[in-house]
């Protein structure tokens, strides 16, 4: 990213807001990963009821 087009005030503002934005996006990534795991665990449970072990796939 070319930062030369930003003014000093704009760069200072970015410095203030970026840490929180990074934390927010990391949190979203973590939540998405948890949702994926829950869905997969649900599939495992359904498969187990049908006598299929997904861990062997």
Coordinates of C-alpha atoms in Angstrom, one line a residue, residues 3-38:
X3 CA 1.1 5.6 2.1
X4 CA 2.7 8.6 0.3
X5 CA -0.8 9.8 -0.8
X6 CA -1.9 10.3 2.8
X7 CA -1.5 13.4 4.8
X8 CA 0.1 13.3 8.2
X9 CA -3.3 13.8 9.9
X10 CA -4.7 10.9 7.9
X11 CA -1.8 8.7 8.9
X12 CA -2.2 9.6 12.5
X13 CA -5.9 8.8 12.3
X14 CA -5.1 5.4 10.7
X15 CA -2.7 4.7 13.5
X16 CA -5.5 5.3 16.0
X17 CA -8.2 3.2 14.4
X18 CA -6.2 0.3 12.9
X19 CA -5.6 -1.6 16.1
X20 CA -9.3 -1.9 16.9
X21 CA -10.1 -2.7 13.3
X22 CA -7.5 -5.5 13.3
X23 CA -9.0 -6.9 16.6
X24 CA -12.5 -6.7 15.2
X25 CA -11.5 -8.6 12.0
X26 CA -9.6 -11.2 13.9
X27 CA -12.6 -11.7 16.1
X28 CA -14.8 -12.2 13.0
X29 CA -12.3 -14.8 11.7
X30 CA -12.3 -16.6 15.1
X31 CA -16.2 -16.6 15.1
X32 CA -16.3 -18.0 11.5
X33 CA -13.9 -20.8 12.5
X34 CA -16.1 -21.7 15.5
X35 CA -19.1 -21.8 13.2
X36 CA -17.3 -24.1 10.8
X37 CA -16.3 -26.4 13.6
X38 CA -19.9 -26.5 15.0

